[in-house]
Tab-separated table of C-alpha atoms and ligand atoms in Angstrom:
chain	number	residue	atom	x	y	z
A	1	MET	CA	233.765	20.815	-59.881
A	2	SER	CA	231.543	19.591	-57.023
A	3	ASN	CA	232.182	16.344	-55.163
A	4	ALA	CA	231.051	13.253	-57.013
A	5	ILE	CA	227.822	11.567	-55.859
A	6	SER	CA	228.281	7.817	-55.882
A	7	THR	CA	225.233	5.527	-56.287
A	8	SER	CA	224.550	2.183	-57.937
A	9	LEU	CA	223.621	4.150	-61.084
A	10	THR	CA	226.875	6.103	-61.289
A	11	ARG	CA	228.903	2.956	-60.636
A	12	LEU	CA	227.013	0.971	-63.264
A	13	LEU	CA	227.458	3.613	-65.954
A	14	GLY	CA	230.787	5.089	-64.901
A	15	ILE	CA	229.445	8.637	-64.504
A	16	ARG	CA	230.146	11.300	-61.864
A	17	TYR	CA	226.607	12.338	-60.890
A	18	PRO	CA	223.367	10.283	-60.771
A	19	ILE	CA	221.624	12.540	-63.266
A	20	ILE	CA	220.175	11.296	-66.552
A	21	GLY	CA	219.292	14.009	-69.058
A	22	ALA	CA	216.010	12.386	-70.093
A	23	PRO	CA	215.188	11.763	-73.752
A	24	MET	CA	212.691	14.278	-75.124
A	25	PHE	CA	210.969	13.972	-78.481
A	26	LEU	CA	211.772	17.013	-80.670
A	27	VAL	CA	213.853	18.611	-77.900
A	28	SER	CA	217.000	16.520	-77.219
A	29	ASN	CA	219.833	17.049	-79.666
A	30	VAL	CA	223.572	16.439	-80.104
A	31	GLU	CA	224.558	19.578	-78.186
A	32	MET	CA	222.429	18.705	-75.139
A	33	VAL	CA	223.565	15.083	-74.969
A	34	VAL	CA	227.246	16.034	-75.218
A	35	ALA	CA	226.963	18.900	-72.704
A	36	ILE	CA	225.113	16.811	-70.088
A	37	SER	CA	227.544	13.904	-70.388
A	38	GLU	CA	230.571	16.218	-70.326
A	39	ALA	CA	229.176	17.874	-67.179
A	40	GLY	CA	229.159	14.518	-65.372
A	41	GLY	CA	225.596	13.272	-65.878
A	42	ILE	CA	224.544	11.208	-68.886
A	43	GLY	CA	222.828	12.757	-71.888
A	44	THR	CA	220.251	10.749	-73.829
A	45	PHE	CA	217.979	11.367	-76.814
A	46	PRO	CA	215.129	9.636	-78.678
A	47	ALA	CA	216.428	7.909	-81.800
A	48	LEU	CA	213.443	9.269	-83.726
A	49	ASN	CA	214.586	12.864	-83.194
A	50	TYR	CA	216.822	12.191	-86.158
A	51	ARG	CA	214.977	11.262	-89.331
A	52	PRO	CA	215.719	9.781	-91.802
A	53	ILE	CA	218.014	7.172	-90.316
A	54	GLU	CA	221.160	8.595	-91.977
A	55	LYS	CA	220.766	11.690	-89.813
A	56	TYR	CA	220.536	9.463	-86.737
A	57	ARG	CA	223.761	7.682	-87.703
A	58	ASP	CA	225.504	11.043	-88.226
A	59	ALA	CA	224.178	12.376	-84.899
A	60	ILE	CA	225.553	9.442	-82.923
A	61	ALA	CA	228.891	9.617	-84.742
A	62	GLU	CA	229.057	13.333	-83.900
A	63	MET	CA	228.240	12.760	-80.215
A	64	LYS	CA	230.858	10.061	-79.969
A	65	ALA	CA	233.426	12.334	-81.620
A	66	LEU	CA	232.625	15.172	-79.189
A	67	THR	CA	232.647	13.231	-75.919
A	68	LYS	CA	234.344	10.140	-74.581
A	69	LYS	CA	231.802	10.026	-71.728
A	70	PRO	CA	228.847	7.592	-71.835
A	71	ILE	CA	225.705	8.606	-73.721
A	72	GLY	CA	222.262	7.037	-74.078
A	73	VAL	CA	219.633	6.426	-76.749
A	74	ASN	CA	215.886	6.102	-76.241
A	75	VAL	CA	214.261	3.513	-78.452
A	76	ILE	CA	210.504	3.328	-78.790
A	77	VAL	CA	209.918	-0.410	-78.719
A	78	ASN	CA	206.380	-0.711	-80.034
A	79	LYS	CA	205.373	-1.944	-83.458
A	80	SER	CA	204.829	1.555	-84.844
A	81	ASN	CA	208.611	2.038	-84.825
A	82	THR	CA	209.785	0.199	-87.928
A	83	ARG	CA	213.350	1.443	-87.420
A	84	GLN	CA	213.795	-0.281	-84.059
A	85	ASN	CA	216.336	-2.934	-85.077
A	86	GLU	CA	218.439	-0.553	-87.122
A	87	ASP	CA	218.314	2.075	-84.364
A	88	ILE	CA	219.726	-0.474	-81.924
A	89	LYS	CA	222.403	-1.753	-84.301
A	90	ILE	CA	223.697	1.696	-85.229
A	91	ALA	CA	223.886	2.700	-81.561
A	92	LEU	CA	225.773	-0.463	-80.657
A	93	ASP	CA	228.137	-0.108	-83.617
A	94	HIS	CA	229.072	3.315	-82.237
A	95	GLY	CA	229.496	2.034	-78.682
A	96	VAL	CA	226.467	3.699	-77.058
A	97	GLU	CA	226.534	2.724	-73.372
A	98	LEU	CA	222.888	3.140	-72.319
A	99	PHE	CA	219.479	2.397	-73.805
A	100	ILE	CA	216.252	3.714	-72.365
A	101	THR	CA	213.111	1.989	-73.554
A	102	SER	CA	209.581	3.265	-73.397
A	103	LEU	CA	206.290	1.673	-74.512
A	104	GLY	CA	206.179	-1.991	-75.528
A	105	SER	CA	208.491	-4.919	-74.778
A	106	PRO	CA	212.221	-4.198	-74.374
A	107	ALA	CA	213.238	-7.857	-74.991
A	108	THR	CA	215.140	-7.214	-78.255
A	109	VAL	CA	216.952	-4.137	-76.955
A	110	ILE	CA	218.042	-5.982	-73.820
A	111	ARG	CA	219.288	-9.005	-75.755
A	112	GLU	CA	221.265	-6.966	-78.300
A	113	ALA	CA	222.600	-4.384	-75.837
A	114	HIS	CA	223.904	-7.033	-73.480
A	115	LYS	CA	225.936	-8.634	-76.280
A	116	ASN	CA	227.853	-5.345	-76.375
A	117	GLY	CA	228.002	-4.708	-72.638
A	118	ALA	CA	225.547	-1.780	-72.907
A	119	LYS	CA	222.976	-1.218	-70.135
A	120	VAL	CA	219.212	-0.995	-70.544
A	121	PHE	CA	216.884	1.016	-68.316
A	122	CYS	CA	213.149	0.718	-68.886
A	123	ASP	CA	210.428	3.285	-68.214
A	124	VAL	CA	207.826	1.829	-65.861
A	125	THR	CA	204.875	3.282	-63.987
A	126	ASN	CA	203.978	0.376	-61.691
A	127	LEU	CA	205.300	-2.808	-60.073
A	128	GLU	CA	203.749	-5.200	-62.580
A	129	HIS	CA	205.601	-3.616	-65.487
A	130	ALA	CA	208.778	-3.350	-63.391
A	131	ARG	CA	208.701	-7.102	-62.740
A	132	LYS	CA	208.157	-7.869	-66.435
A	133	VAL	CA	211.165	-5.854	-67.600
A	134	ALA	CA	213.345	-7.126	-64.755
A	135	ASP	CA	212.480	-10.706	-65.789
A	136	LEU	CA	213.610	-9.827	-69.308
A	137	GLY	CA	216.976	-8.719	-67.893
A	138	ALA	CA	216.656	-4.916	-67.593
A	139	ASP	CA	219.606	-3.336	-65.767
A	140	GLY	CA	217.498	-0.629	-64.162
A	141	LEU	CA	214.105	1.032	-63.956
A	142	VAL	CA	213.023	4.562	-64.703
A	143	ALA	CA	210.105	5.056	-62.323
A	144	VAL	CA	207.888	7.582	-64.066
A	145	GLY	CA	205.553	9.187	-61.574
A	146	THR	CA	202.971	11.950	-61.497
A	147	GLY	CA	204.071	15.405	-62.537
A	148	ALA	CA	206.489	14.156	-65.191
A	149	GLY	CA	206.677	15.666	-68.648
A	150	GLY	CA	205.671	13.365	-71.509
A	151	HIS	CA	203.579	10.328	-70.567
A	152	ALA	CA	203.461	10.754	-66.794
A	153	GLY	CA	202.483	7.819	-64.601
A	154	PRO	CA	199.552	7.875	-62.158
A	155	ILE	CA	201.495	7.235	-58.921
A	156	SER	CA	203.320	9.861	-56.861
A	157	PRO	CA	207.126	9.481	-57.078
A	158	LEU	CA	207.060	9.686	-53.253
A	159	VAL	CA	205.300	6.321	-53.269
A	160	LEU	CA	206.436	4.776	-56.549
A	161	VAL	CA	210.170	4.957	-55.847
A	162	PRO	CA	210.283	3.409	-52.353
A	163	TRP	CA	207.727	0.811	-53.499
A	164	LEU	CA	209.803	-0.300	-56.484
A	165	ALA	CA	213.079	0.023	-54.560
A	166	ARG	CA	211.730	-2.277	-51.861
A	167	GLU	CA	210.380	-4.885	-54.275
A	168	MET	CA	213.058	-4.882	-56.960
A	169	LYS	CA	216.766	-5.663	-56.893
A	170	ILE	CA	217.864	-3.426	-59.783
A	171	PRO	CA	218.492	0.350	-59.527
A	172	VAL	CA	215.445	2.610	-59.645
A	173	VAL	CA	215.731	6.100	-61.119
A	174	LEU	CA	213.119	8.699	-60.195
A	175	ALA	CA	211.405	10.516	-63.074
A	176	GLY	CA	208.889	13.273	-62.611
A	177	GLY	CA	209.226	16.834	-61.397
A	178	VAL	CA	212.953	17.062	-60.711
A	179	ALA	CA	214.463	20.460	-61.513
A	180	VAL	CA	216.426	21.413	-58.360
A	181	GLY	CA	219.108	19.639	-56.326
A	182	SER	CA	217.134	19.244	-53.100
A	183	GLN	CA	214.941	16.826	-55.052
A	184	ILE	CA	217.980	14.656	-55.786
A	185	ALA	CA	218.588	14.442	-52.044
A	186	ALA	CA	214.908	13.515	-51.635
A	187	ALA	CA	215.091	10.927	-54.434
A	188	LEU	CA	218.186	9.248	-53.007
A	189	SER	CA	216.670	9.158	-49.539
A	190	LEU	CA	213.593	7.425	-51.002
A	191	GLY	CA	215.848	4.683	-52.321
A	192	ALA	CA	216.393	5.960	-55.861
A	193	ALA	CA	219.783	5.475	-57.490
A	194	GLY	CA	219.417	8.677	-59.468
A	195	VAL	CA	217.087	11.092	-61.217
A	196	HIS	CA	215.776	11.360	-64.775
A	197	VAL	CA	215.382	15.025	-65.663
A	198	GLY	CA	213.430	16.166	-68.710
A	199	THR	CA	211.488	19.425	-68.440
A	200	ARG	CA	214.360	21.369	-66.774
A	201	PHE	CA	216.512	20.830	-69.852
A	202	ILE	CA	213.906	22.271	-72.271
A	203	ALA	CA	214.875	25.725	-70.907
A	204	SER	CA	218.526	25.227	-71.844
A	205	THR	CA	220.549	27.238	-74.318
A	206	GLU	CA	221.330	24.054	-76.240
A	207	ALA	CA	217.751	22.776	-76.672
A	208	GLY	CA	216.781	22.932	-80.313
A	209	VAL	CA	213.267	24.268	-79.795
A	210	ASP	CA	211.796	27.687	-80.307
A	211	LEU	CA	212.571	30.405	-77.755
A	212	ALA	CA	208.825	30.885	-77.162
A	213	TYR	CA	208.614	27.266	-75.922
A	214	LYS	CA	211.592	27.761	-73.585
A	215	ASN	CA	210.068	31.010	-72.280
A	216	ALA	CA	206.764	29.226	-71.691
A	217	VAL	CA	208.602	26.684	-69.507
A	218	VAL	CA	210.233	29.517	-67.529
A	219	GLN	CA	206.965	31.421	-67.097
A	220	SER	CA	204.542	28.578	-66.361
A	221	THR	CA	203.460	27.342	-62.949
A	222	PRO	CA	202.668	23.720	-62.022
A	223	GLU	CA	199.000	24.654	-62.329
A	224	ASP	CA	199.501	25.408	-66.010
A	225	ILE	CA	200.266	21.740	-66.736
A	226	VAL	CA	197.325	19.647	-67.911
A	227	MET	CA	197.048	16.075	-69.100
A	228	THR	CA	195.814	15.610	-72.637
A	229	THR	CA	194.982	12.531	-74.652
A	230	ARG	CA	195.020	14.543	-77.885
A	231	VAL	CA	198.737	14.164	-78.446
A	232	SER	CA	199.115	10.404	-78.614
A	233	GLY	CA	195.942	8.858	-77.237
A	234	THR	CA	197.765	8.179	-73.934
A	235	PRO	CA	197.632	10.940	-71.298
A	236	ALA	CA	200.533	13.355	-71.845
A	237	ALA	CA	201.475	16.485	-69.883
A	238	VAL	CA	201.337	19.769	-71.797
A	239	ILE	CA	201.283	23.477	-71.023
A	240	ASN	CA	197.701	24.706	-71.003
A	241	THR	CA	198.108	27.278	-73.755
A	242	ASP	CA	195.167	29.142	-75.255
A	243	TYR	CA	195.306	26.679	-78.128
A	244	VAL	CA	195.120	23.654	-75.808
A	245	LYS	CA	192.215	25.314	-73.986
A	246	LYS	CA	190.459	25.803	-77.297
A	247	ILE	CA	190.865	22.273	-78.604
A	248	GLY	CA	190.283	20.630	-75.213
A	249	THR	CA	192.226	17.795	-73.639
A	250	ASP	CA	190.030	14.902	-74.774
A	251	LEU	CA	190.206	13.154	-78.104
A	252	PRO	CA	187.366	14.099	-80.436
A	253	LEU	CA	184.487	11.685	-79.919
A	254	ALA	CA	184.952	10.043	-83.322
A	255	LEU	CA	188.584	9.123	-82.636
A	256	ARG	CA	187.737	8.024	-79.097
A	257	VAL	CA	185.153	5.596	-80.412
A	258	LEU	CA	187.557	4.253	-83.049
A	259	LYS	CA	190.289	3.847	-80.429
A	260	ASP	CA	188.091	1.967	-77.975
A	261	HIS	CA	186.505	-0.309	-80.539
A	262	GLY	CA	188.230	-3.677	-80.973
A	263	LEU	CA	188.020	-3.682	-84.775
A	264	THR	CA	189.329	-0.164	-85.403
A	265	LYS	CA	191.723	0.228	-82.466
A	266	LYS	CA	194.649	-1.122	-84.475
A	267	TYR	CA	194.315	1.680	-87.039
A	268	ALA	CA	193.093	4.458	-84.769
A	269	VAL	CA	195.959	4.354	-82.271
A	270	PRO	CA	198.753	5.040	-84.816
A	271	LEU	CA	196.562	7.677	-86.484
A	272	ILE	CA	195.991	9.536	-83.204
A	273	HIS	CA	199.692	9.238	-82.455
A	274	TRP	CA	200.643	10.639	-85.822
A	275	LEU	CA	198.170	13.529	-85.650
A	276	GLY	CA	199.398	14.435	-82.172
A	277	MET	CA	203.070	14.190	-83.049
A	278	ARG	CA	202.531	16.357	-86.104
A	279	SER	CA	200.989	19.155	-84.043
A	280	LEU	CA	203.820	18.863	-81.466
A	281	GLU	CA	206.412	19.026	-84.204
A	282	GLN	CA	204.822	22.097	-85.771
A	283	ALA	CA	204.692	23.784	-82.371
A	284	ALA	CA	208.232	22.991	-81.284
A	285	THR	CA	209.803	24.206	-84.500
A	286	SER	CA	207.397	26.978	-85.373
A	287	SER	CA	210.173	29.509	-86.035
A	288	ALA	CA	210.829	27.737	-89.324
A	289	GLY	CA	208.370	29.672	-91.441
A	290	GLU	CA	205.526	31.178	-89.481
A	291	LYS	CA	205.928	33.159	-86.279
A	292	PRO	CA	205.813	31.207	-83.046
A	293	SER	CA	202.486	31.674	-81.380
A	294	TRP	CA	200.906	30.764	-78.109
A	295	LYS	CA	198.481	28.694	-80.154
A	296	THR	CA	200.598	25.607	-79.899
A	297	VAL	CA	201.047	22.352	-78.047
A	298	TRP	CA	204.106	22.344	-75.788
A	299	SER	CA	204.928	19.270	-73.765
A	300	ALA	CA	206.325	19.844	-70.242
A	301	GLY	CA	205.883	18.588	-66.682
A	302	GLN	CA	204.999	20.239	-63.365
A	303	SER	CA	208.622	21.160	-62.636
A	304	VAL	CA	208.101	24.204	-64.893
A	305	GLY	CA	207.256	25.908	-61.593
A	306	LEU	CA	210.874	25.441	-60.464
A	307	VAL	CA	212.483	26.670	-63.678
A	308	ASN	CA	213.297	30.381	-63.655
A	309	GLU	CA	215.867	30.906	-66.374
A	310	ILE	CA	217.321	29.582	-69.597
A	311	ILE	CA	220.888	28.453	-68.893
A	312	SER	CA	223.334	25.983	-70.399
A	313	CYS	CA	223.060	22.239	-69.806
A	314	ARG	CA	226.393	22.348	-67.959
A	315	GLU	CA	225.050	25.028	-65.588
A	316	ILE	CA	221.874	23.003	-65.029
A	317	VAL	CA	223.901	19.931	-64.013
A	318	GLU	CA	226.291	21.987	-61.861
A	319	ASN	CA	223.393	23.767	-60.099
A	320	LEU	CA	221.615	20.463	-59.432
A	321	VAL	CA	224.751	19.025	-57.845
A	322	ALA	CA	225.597	22.137	-55.811
A	323	GLU	CA	222.006	22.378	-54.556
A	324	TYR	CA	222.081	18.674	-53.674
A	325	HIS	CA	225.146	19.159	-51.447
A	326	VAL	CA	223.573	22.227	-49.777
A	327	ALA	CA	220.319	20.329	-49.171
A	328	VAL	CA	222.082	17.327	-47.649
A	329	ALA	CA	224.177	19.567	-45.356
A	330	ALA	CA	221.036	21.431	-44.240
A	331	LEU	CA	219.116	18.313	-43.184
A	332	PRO	CA	218.385	18.132	-39.455
A	333	ARG	CA	220.927	15.957	-37.660
B	1	FMN	C1	209.001	17.491	-74.227
B	1	FMN	C2	209.148	16.094	-73.724
B	1	FMN	C3	209.310	15.068	-74.623
B	1	FMN	C4	209.491	13.743	-74.160
B	1	FMN	N1	209.728	12.756	-75.070
B	1	FMN	C5	210.009	11.505	-74.638
B	1	FMN	C6	210.366	10.479	-75.561
B	1	FMN	O1	210.450	10.690	-76.760
B	1	FMN	N2	210.639	9.250	-75.064
B	1	FMN	C7	210.585	8.983	-73.711
B	1	FMN	O2	210.855	7.851	-73.313
B	1	FMN	N3	210.245	9.933	-72.820
B	1	FMN	C8	209.984	11.181	-73.247
B	1	FMN	N4	209.687	12.166	-72.338
B	1	FMN	C9	209.751	11.848	-70.891
B	1	FMN	C10	211.145	12.134	-70.352
B	1	FMN	O3	212.082	11.240	-70.889
B	1	FMN	C11	211.193	12.043	-68.804
B	1	FMN	O4	210.760	10.792	-68.357
B	1	FMN	C12	210.355	13.122	-68.146
B	1	FMN	O5	210.544	14.348	-68.800
B	1	FMN	C13	210.747	13.267	-66.678
B	1	FMN	O6	209.925	14.168	-66.027
B	1	FMN	P1	210.216	15.762	-65.917
B	1	FMN	O7	209.870	16.318	-67.268
B	1	FMN	O8	209.285	16.169	-64.864
B	1	FMN	O9	211.657	15.948	-65.587
B	1	FMN	C14	209.480	13.473	-72.771
B	1	FMN	C15	209.294	14.534	-71.876
B	1	FMN	C16	209.135	15.828	-72.329
B	1	FMN	C17	208.980	16.954	-71.339
């Protein structure tokens, strides 16, 4: 086992390495969370990966039975998630140590988590949002920059992280593009307390998605990643498959008009979200039934260019840490 890397993040959570296995819709599962936490990082998953809610309860119970190390849950905190309160309660009842919030206000999660001593990190893409969540009592920030998988932010992590680290007093974790250990050295030198790694873990043996999706991550270059609003209405990073090229990366005009119009926005946004999520779900699990095809929507970030093989989550964490130590030792004195 490599030397531990001690930062404010590892001390806060009681973990060995400052590596969060980021929550990924349709990708993260029990096996990944347990393997990442057991390897010394912290595994996390979106609560909504387990539906209905009984499956979510069983998944958390299973994780907690398989590892004594901390784990994390991602709760979508906007109104479209009607399960929010139950998701939080079940996690707390099982002693989940970390919550990661995305979209919407994290006020409820922070209040409930703190009653149990759990920590809350909030996804942010700028200083204004960082200040809001810090005022609500967030324990840390996930600074989501350009190049990230999922809903990437518009600011380069090279700027976003030192900016937030300078202005804010709570730990800042860098999200966006991290797949090799030299980037952890870079992140820590920018003032980050750790890294939030998504895309790299799609190409893991444990990920519950189709092999064609994992192979696409291994084979793609950063130039194959495009931003599309067709998935959820908000720009999201996807692999530019033939299917994505065919359907385009903009919402159809009709939906765009509905979304931008005050009267219909309320109904159009959840509809767009649902339509997008349905196509993602069909793509990610296409082996169930029809053959996987390149005609699908696969979410991933620019770090695909740094991913060359499908390996276990433990190996991914160990490689990141070993590469970090090599990178630090190789820096000019
Ligand atoms: C396939 C995929 C699904 C994602 N789903 C979610 C999600 O459900 N909730 C969330 O907060 N972030 C989600 N993200 C964002 C990740 O948690 C993380 O911030 C991002 O992957 C970091 O950038 P990277 O992919 O370059 O490592 C997703 C990312 C990917 C690639």
